[in-house]
PDB file of C-alpha atoms in Angstrom:
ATOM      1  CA  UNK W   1     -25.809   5.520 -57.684  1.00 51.00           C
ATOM      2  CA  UNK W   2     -26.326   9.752 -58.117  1.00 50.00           C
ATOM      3  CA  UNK W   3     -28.894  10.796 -59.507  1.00 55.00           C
ATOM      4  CA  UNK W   4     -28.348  13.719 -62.322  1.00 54.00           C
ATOM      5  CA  UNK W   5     -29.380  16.786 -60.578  1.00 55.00           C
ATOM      6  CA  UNK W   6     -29.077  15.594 -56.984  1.00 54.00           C
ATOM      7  CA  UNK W   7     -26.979  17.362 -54.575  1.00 56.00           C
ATOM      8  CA  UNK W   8     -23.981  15.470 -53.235  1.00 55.00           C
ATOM      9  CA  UNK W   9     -23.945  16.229 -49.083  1.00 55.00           C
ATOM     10  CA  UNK W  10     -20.671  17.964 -48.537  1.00 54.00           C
ATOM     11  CA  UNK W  11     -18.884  15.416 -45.878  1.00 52.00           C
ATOM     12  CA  UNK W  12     -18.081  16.978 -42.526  1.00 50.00           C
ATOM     13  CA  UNK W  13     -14.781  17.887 -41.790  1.00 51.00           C
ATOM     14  CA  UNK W  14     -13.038  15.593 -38.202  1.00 47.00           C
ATOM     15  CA  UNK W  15     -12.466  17.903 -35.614  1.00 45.00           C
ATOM     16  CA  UNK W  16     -15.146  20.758 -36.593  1.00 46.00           C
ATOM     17  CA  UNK W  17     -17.049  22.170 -33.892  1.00 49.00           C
ATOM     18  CA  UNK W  18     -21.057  21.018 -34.317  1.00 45.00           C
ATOM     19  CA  UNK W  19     -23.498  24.334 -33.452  1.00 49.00           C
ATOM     20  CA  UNK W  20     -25.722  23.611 -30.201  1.00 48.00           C
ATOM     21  CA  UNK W  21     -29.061  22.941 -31.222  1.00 53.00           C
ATOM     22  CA  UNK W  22     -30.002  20.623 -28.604  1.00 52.00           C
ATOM     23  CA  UNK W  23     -32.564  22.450 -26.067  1.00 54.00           C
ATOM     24  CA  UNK W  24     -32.447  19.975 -23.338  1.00 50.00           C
ATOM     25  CA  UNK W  25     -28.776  19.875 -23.471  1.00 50.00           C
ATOM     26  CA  UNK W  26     -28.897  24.038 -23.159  1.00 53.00           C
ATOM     27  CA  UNK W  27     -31.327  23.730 -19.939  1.00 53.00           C
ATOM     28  CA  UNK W  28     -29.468  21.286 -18.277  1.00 44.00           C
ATOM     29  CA  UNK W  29     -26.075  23.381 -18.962  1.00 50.00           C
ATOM     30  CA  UNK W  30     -28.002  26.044 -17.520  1.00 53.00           C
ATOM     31  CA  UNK W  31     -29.583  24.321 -14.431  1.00 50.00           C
ATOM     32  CA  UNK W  32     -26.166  22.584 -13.425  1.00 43.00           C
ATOM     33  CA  UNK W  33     -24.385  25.745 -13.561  1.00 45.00           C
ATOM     34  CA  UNK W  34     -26.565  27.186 -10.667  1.00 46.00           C
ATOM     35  CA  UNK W  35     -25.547  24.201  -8.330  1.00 46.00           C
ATOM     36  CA  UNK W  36     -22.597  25.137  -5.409  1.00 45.00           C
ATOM     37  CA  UNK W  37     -20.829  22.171  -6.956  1.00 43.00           C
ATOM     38  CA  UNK W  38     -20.326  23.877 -10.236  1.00 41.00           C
ATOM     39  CA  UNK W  39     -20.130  27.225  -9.572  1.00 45.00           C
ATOM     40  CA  UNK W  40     -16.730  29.069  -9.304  1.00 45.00           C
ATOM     41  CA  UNK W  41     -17.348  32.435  -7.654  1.00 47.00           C
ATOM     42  CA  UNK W  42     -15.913  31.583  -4.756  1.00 53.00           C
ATOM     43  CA  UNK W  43     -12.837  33.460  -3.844  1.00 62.00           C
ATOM     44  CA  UNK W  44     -10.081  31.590  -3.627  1.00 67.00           C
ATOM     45  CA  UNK W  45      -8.467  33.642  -1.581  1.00 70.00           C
ATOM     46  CA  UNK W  46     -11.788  33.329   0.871  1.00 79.00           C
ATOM     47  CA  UNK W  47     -11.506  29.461   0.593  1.00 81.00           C
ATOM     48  CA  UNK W  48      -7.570  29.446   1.630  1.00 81.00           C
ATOM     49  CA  UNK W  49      -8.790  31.755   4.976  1.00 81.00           C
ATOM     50  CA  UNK W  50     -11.617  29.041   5.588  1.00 83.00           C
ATOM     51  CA  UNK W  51      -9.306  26.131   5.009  1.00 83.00           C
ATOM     52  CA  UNK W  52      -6.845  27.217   7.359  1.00 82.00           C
ATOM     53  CA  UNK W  53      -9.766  28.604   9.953  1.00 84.00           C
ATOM     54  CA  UNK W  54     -10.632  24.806  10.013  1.00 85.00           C
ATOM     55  CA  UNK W  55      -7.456  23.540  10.573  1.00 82.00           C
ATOM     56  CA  UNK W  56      -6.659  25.805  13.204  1.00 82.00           C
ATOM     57  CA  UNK W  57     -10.411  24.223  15.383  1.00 84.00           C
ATOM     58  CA  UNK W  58      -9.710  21.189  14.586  1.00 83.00           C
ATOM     59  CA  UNK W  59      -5.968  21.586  16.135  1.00 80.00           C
ATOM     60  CA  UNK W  60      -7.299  22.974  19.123  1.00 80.00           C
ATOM     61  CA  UNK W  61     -10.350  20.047  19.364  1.00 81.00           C
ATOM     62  CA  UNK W  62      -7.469  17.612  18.470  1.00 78.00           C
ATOM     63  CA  UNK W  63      -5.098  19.456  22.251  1.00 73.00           C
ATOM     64  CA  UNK W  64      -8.076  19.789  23.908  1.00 75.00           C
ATOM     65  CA  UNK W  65      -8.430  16.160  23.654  1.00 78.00           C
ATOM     66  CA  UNK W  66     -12.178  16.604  22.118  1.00 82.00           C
ATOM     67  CA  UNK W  67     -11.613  14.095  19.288  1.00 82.00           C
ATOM     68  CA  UNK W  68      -9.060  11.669  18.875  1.00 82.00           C
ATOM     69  CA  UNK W  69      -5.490  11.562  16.504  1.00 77.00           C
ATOM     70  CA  UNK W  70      -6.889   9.638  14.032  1.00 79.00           C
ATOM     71  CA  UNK W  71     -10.246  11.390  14.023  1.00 84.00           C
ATOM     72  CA  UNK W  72      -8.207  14.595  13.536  1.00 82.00           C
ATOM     73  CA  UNK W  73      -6.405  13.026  10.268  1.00 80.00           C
ATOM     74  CA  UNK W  74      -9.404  12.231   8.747  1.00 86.00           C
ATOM     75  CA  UNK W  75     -10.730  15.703   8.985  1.00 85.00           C
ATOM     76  CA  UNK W  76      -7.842  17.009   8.432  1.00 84.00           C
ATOM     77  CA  UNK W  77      -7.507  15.306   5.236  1.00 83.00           C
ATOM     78  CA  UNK W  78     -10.975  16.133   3.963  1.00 87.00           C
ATOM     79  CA  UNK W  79     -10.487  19.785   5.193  1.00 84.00           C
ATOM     80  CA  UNK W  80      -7.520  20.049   2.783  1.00 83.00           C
ATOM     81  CA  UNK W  81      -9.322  18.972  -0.297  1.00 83.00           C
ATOM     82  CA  UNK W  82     -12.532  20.839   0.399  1.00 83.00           C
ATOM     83  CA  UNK W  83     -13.263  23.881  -1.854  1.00 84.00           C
ATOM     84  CA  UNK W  84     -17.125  24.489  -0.533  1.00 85.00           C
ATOM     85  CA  UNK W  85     -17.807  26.354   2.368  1.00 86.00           C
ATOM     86  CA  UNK W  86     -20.371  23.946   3.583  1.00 85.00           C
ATOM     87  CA  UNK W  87     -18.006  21.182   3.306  1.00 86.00           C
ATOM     88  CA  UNK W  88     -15.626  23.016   6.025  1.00 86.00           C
ATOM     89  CA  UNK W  89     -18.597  23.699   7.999  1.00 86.00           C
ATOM     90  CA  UNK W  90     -19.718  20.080   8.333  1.00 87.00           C
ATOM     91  CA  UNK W  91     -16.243  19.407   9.642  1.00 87.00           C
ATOM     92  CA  UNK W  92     -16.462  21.528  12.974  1.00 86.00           C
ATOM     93  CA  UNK W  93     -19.969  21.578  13.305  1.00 86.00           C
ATOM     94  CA  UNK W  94     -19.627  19.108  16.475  1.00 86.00           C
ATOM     95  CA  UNK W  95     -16.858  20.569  17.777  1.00 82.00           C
ATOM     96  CA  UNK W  96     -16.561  22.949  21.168  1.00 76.00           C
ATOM     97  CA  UNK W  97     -16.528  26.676  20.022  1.00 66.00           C
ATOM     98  CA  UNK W  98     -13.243  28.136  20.819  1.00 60.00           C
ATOM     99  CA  UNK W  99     -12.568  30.333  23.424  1.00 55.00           C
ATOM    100  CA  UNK W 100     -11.592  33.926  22.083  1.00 54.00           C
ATOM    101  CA  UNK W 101      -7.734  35.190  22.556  1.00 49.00           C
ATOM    102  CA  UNK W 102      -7.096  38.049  24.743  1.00 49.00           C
ATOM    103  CA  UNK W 103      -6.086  41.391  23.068  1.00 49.00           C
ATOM    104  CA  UNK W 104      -2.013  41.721  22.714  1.00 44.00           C
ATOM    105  CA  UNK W 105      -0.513  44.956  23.214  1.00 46.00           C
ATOM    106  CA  UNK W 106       1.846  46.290  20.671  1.00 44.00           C
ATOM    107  CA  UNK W 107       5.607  45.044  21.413  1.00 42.00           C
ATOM    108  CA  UNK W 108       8.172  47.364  22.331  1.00 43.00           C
ATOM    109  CA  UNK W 109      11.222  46.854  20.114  1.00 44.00           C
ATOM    110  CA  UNK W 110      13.119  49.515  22.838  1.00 39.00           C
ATOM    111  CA  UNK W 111      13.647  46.659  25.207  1.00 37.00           C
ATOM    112  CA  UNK W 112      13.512  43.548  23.652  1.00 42.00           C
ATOM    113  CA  UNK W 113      17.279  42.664  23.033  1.00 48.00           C
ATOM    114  CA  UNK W 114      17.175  42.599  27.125  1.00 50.00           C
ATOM    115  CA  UNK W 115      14.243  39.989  27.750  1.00 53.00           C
ATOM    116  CA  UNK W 116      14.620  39.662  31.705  1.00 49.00           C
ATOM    117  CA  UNK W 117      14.253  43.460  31.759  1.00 46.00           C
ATOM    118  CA  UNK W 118      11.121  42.824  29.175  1.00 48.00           C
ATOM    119  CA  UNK W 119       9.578  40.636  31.328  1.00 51.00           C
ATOM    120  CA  UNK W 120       9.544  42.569  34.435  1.00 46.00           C
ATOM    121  CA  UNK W 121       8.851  46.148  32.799  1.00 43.00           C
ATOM    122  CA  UNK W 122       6.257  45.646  30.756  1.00 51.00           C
ATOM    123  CA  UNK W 123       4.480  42.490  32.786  1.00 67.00           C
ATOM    124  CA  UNK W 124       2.813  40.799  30.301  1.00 77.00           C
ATOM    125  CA  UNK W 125       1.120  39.243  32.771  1.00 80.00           C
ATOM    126  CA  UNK W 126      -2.707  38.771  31.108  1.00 83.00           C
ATOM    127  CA  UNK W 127      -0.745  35.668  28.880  1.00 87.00           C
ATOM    128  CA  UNK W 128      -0.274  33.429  31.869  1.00 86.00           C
ATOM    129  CA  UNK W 129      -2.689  30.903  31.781  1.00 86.00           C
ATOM    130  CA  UNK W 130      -4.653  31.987  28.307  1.00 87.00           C
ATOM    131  CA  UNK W 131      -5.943  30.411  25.788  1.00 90.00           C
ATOM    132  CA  UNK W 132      -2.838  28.133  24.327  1.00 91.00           C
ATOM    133  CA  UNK W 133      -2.240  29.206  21.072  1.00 92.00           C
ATOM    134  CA  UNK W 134      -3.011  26.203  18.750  1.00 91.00           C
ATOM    135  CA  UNK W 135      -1.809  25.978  15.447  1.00 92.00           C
ATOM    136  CA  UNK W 136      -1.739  22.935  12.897  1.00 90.00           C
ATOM    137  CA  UNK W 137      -0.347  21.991   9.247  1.00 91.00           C
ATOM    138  CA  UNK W 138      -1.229  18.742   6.733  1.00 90.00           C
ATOM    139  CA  UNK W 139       0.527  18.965   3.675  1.00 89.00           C
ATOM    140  CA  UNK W 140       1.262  22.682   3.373  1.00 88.00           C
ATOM    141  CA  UNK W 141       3.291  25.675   5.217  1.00 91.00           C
ATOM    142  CA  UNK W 142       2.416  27.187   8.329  1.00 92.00           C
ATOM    143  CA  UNK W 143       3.837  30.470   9.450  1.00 93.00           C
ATOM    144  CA  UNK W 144       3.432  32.690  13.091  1.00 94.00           C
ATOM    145  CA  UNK W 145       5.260  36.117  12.652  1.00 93.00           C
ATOM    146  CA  UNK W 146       4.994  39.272  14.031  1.00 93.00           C
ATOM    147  CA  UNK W 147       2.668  39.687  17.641  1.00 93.00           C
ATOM    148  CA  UNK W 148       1.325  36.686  17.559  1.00 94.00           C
ATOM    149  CA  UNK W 149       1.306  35.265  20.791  1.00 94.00           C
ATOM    150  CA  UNK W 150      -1.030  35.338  23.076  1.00 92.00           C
ATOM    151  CA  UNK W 151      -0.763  33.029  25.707  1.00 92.00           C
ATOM    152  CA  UNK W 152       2.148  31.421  27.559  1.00 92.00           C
ATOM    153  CA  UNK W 153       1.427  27.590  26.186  1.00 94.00           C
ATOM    154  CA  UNK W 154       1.150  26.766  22.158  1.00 95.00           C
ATOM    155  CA  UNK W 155       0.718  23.489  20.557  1.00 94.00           C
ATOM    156  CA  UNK W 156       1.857  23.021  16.787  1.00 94.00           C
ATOM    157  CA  UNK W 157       0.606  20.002  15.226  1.00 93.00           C
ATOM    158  CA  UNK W 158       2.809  19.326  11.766  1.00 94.00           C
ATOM    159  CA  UNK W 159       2.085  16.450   9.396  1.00 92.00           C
ATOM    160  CA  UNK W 160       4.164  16.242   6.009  1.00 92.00           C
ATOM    161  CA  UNK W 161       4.213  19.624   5.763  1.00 93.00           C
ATOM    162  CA  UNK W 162       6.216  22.728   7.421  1.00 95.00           C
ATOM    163  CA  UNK W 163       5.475  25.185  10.611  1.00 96.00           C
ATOM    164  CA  UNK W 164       7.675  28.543  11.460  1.00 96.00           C
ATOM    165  CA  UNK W 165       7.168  30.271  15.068  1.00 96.00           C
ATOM    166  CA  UNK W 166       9.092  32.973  14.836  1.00 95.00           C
ATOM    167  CA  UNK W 167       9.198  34.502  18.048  1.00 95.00           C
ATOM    168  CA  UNK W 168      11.405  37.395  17.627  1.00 92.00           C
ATOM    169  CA  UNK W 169       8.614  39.878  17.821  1.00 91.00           C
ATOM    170  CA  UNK W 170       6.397  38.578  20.198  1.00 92.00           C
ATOM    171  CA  UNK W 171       5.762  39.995  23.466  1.00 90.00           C
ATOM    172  CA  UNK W 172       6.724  37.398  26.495  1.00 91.00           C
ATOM    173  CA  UNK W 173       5.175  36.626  29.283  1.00 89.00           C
ATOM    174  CA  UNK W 174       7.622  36.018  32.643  1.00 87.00           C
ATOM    175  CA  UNK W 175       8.431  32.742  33.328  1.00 88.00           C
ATOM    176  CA  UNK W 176       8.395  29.734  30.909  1.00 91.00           C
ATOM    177  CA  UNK W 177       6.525  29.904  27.333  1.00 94.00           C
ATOM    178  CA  UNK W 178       5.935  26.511  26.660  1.00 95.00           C
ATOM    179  CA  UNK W 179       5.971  25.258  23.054  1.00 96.00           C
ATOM    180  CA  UNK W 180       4.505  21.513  22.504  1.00 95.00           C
ATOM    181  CA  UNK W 181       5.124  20.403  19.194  1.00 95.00           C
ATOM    182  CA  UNK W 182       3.827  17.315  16.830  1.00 95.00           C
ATOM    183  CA  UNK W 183       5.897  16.802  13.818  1.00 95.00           C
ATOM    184  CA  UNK W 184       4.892  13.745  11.357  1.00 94.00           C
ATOM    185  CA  UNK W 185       7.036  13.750   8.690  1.00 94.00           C
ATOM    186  CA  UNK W 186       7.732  17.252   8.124  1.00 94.00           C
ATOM    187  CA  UNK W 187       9.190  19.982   9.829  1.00 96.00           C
ATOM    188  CA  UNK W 188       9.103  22.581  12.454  1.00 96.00           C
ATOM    189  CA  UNK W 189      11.407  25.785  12.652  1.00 96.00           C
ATOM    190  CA  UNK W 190      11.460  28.042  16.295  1.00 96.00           C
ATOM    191  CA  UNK W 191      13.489  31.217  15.634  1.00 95.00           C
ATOM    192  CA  UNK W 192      14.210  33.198  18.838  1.00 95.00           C
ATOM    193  CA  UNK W 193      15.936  36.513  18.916  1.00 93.00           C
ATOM    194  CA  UNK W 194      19.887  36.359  20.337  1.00 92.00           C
ATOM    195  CA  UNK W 195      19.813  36.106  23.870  1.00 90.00           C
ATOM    196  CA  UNK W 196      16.632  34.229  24.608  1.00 92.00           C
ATOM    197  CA  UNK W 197      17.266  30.954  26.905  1.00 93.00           C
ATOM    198  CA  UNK W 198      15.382  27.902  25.361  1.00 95.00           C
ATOM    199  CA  UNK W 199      15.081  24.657  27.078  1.00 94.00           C
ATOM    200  CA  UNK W 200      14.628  21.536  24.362  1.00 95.00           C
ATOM    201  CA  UNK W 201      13.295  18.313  25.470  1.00 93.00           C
ATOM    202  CA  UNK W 202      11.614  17.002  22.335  1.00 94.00           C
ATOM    203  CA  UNK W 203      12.102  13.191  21.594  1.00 94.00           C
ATOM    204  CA  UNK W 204      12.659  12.190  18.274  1.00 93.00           C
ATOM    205  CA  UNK W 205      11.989   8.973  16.828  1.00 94.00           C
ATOM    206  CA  UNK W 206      13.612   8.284  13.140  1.00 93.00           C
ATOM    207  CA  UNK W 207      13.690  12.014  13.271  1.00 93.00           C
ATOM    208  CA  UNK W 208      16.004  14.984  14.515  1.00 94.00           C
ATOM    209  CA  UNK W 209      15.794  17.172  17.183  1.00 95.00           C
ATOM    210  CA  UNK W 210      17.958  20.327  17.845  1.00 94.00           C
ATOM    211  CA  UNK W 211      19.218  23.835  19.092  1.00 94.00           C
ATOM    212  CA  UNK W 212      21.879  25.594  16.710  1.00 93.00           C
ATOM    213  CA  UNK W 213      25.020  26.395  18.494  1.00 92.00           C
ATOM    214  CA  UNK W 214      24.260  29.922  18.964  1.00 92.00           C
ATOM    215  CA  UNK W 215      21.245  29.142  20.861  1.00 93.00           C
ATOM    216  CA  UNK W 216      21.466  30.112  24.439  1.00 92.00           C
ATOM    217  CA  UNK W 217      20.245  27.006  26.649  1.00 92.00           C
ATOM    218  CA  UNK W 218      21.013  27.944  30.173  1.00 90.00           C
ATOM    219  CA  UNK W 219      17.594  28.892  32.039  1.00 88.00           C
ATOM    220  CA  UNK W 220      18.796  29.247  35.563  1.00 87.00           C
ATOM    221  CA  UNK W 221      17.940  32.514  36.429  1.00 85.00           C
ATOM    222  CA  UNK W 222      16.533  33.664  33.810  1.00 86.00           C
ATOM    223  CA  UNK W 223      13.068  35.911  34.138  1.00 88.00           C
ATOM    224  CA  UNK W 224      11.508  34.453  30.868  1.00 90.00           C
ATOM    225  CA  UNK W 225      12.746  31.335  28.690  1.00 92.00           C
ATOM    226  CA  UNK W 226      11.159  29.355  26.141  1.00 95.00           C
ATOM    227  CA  UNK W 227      10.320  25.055  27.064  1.00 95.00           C
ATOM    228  CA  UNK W 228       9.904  22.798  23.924  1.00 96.00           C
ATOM    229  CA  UNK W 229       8.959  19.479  24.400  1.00 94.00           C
ATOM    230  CA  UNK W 230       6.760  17.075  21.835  1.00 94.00           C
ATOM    231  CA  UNK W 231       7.513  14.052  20.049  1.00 95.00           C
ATOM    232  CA  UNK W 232       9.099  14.020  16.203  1.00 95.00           C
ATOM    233  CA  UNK W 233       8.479  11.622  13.836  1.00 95.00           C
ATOM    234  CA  UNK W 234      10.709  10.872  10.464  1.00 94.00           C
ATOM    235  CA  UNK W 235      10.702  14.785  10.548  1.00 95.00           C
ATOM    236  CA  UNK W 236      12.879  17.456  11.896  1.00 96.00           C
ATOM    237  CA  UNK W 237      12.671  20.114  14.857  1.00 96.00           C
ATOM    238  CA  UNK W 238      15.271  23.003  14.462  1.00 96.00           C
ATOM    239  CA  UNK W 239      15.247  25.839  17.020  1.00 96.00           C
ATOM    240  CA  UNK W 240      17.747  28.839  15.724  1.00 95.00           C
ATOM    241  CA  UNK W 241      18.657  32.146  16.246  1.00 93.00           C
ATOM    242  CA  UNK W 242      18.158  35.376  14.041  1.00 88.00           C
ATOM    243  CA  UNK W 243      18.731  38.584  14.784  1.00 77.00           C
TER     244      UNK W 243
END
């Protein structure tokens, strides 16, 4: 029953957006906002470089034989949902600390349609025997372009994702570069400039394996040539030619 005079309360309206007057709720907004786990001023841009910074050790522990396939997986996999710096740091803190590259002079576009003449002008000499060039992928894309080699041996490690070495601009060193690949479900493109001899020997297993018809596979003779070999699994190795 209402009382004459009394005020009827004015019901509140579903859906209307109640004012903060809670002071403990305010300080613990406030607190929790300072923690790394909550913050977003990291770059993302930053966290991409850092990602693929840890990848790229843990690839090299993983052909260095430092720590085991599976152990590389599960880093992997943690590395690739990690958006804290620390968390990429606790992934490589045990790890060996890579040896650096040696500088790479800047290629010569005047003689690189004629790689046997390359190879014994210029030398090249300082990428026999370097630090391989390790490179790996889990669920994402992968791509070497420009001068990037920088020794005569590379490992790519691939899993349900996709790698590109495109050679076409990298300086060569005489004699064989060998390329080692490990593709799990994904794939892995070579492109070598016309004229390049490239020797394939990957096995496939539920997977392919192959050289484009325009690739030229006869290394007798030749001053510098390029040596795949790995294993593929339920994925795809394709070595082609662009000019």
């Amino acid at each position: 029953m209402v009382q004459v005079g009394s005020k009827t309360p004015t019901p509140k309206r579903v859906g209307a957006r109640v004012p903060e007057t809670d002071p403990y709720r305010s300080q613990w907004r406030n607190r929790m906002s300072t923690q790394p786990a909550f913050r977003e001023d990291h770059d993302s841009r930053d966290i991409e470089a850092l990602r693929q910074r840890t990848i790229d050790t843990l690839t090299e522990a993983f052909a260095s034989d430092a720590i085991t396939l599976e152990e590389y997986e599960r880093r992997a996999a943690l590395a690739s949902a990690a958006f804290r710096p620390a968390a990429f740091d606790e992934l490589v803190l045990d790890l060996p600390v890579p040896r650096p590259a040696k500088p790479n002079p800047a290629p010569s576009r005047a003689s690189r349609r004629d790689y046997d003449r390359a190879a014994a002008a210029t030398g090249n000499h300082d990428l026999i025997g370097a630090t391989p060039v390790t490179t790996g992928c889990v669920m994402g894309d992968r791509s070497l372009v420009g001068n990037w080699l920088t020794s005569d041996h590379v490992s790519a490690f691939t899993v349900m994702g996709s790698t590109k070495l495109d050679l076409r601009d990298a300086d060569l060193p005489p004699g064989p570069v060998k390329i080692e690949v490990f593709t799990l479900m994904g794939e892995t493109k070579i492109i070598v400039p016309p004229g390049l001899p490239v020797r394939l020997s990957a096995f496939a297993f539920m997977g392919e394996s192959r050289a484009d018809r325009d690739v030229n596979q006869q290394v007798r003779g030749a001053q510098t040539w390029i040596e795949i070999s790995g294993f593929v699994m339920m994925g795809d190795l394709r070595v082609r030619v662009l000019g």
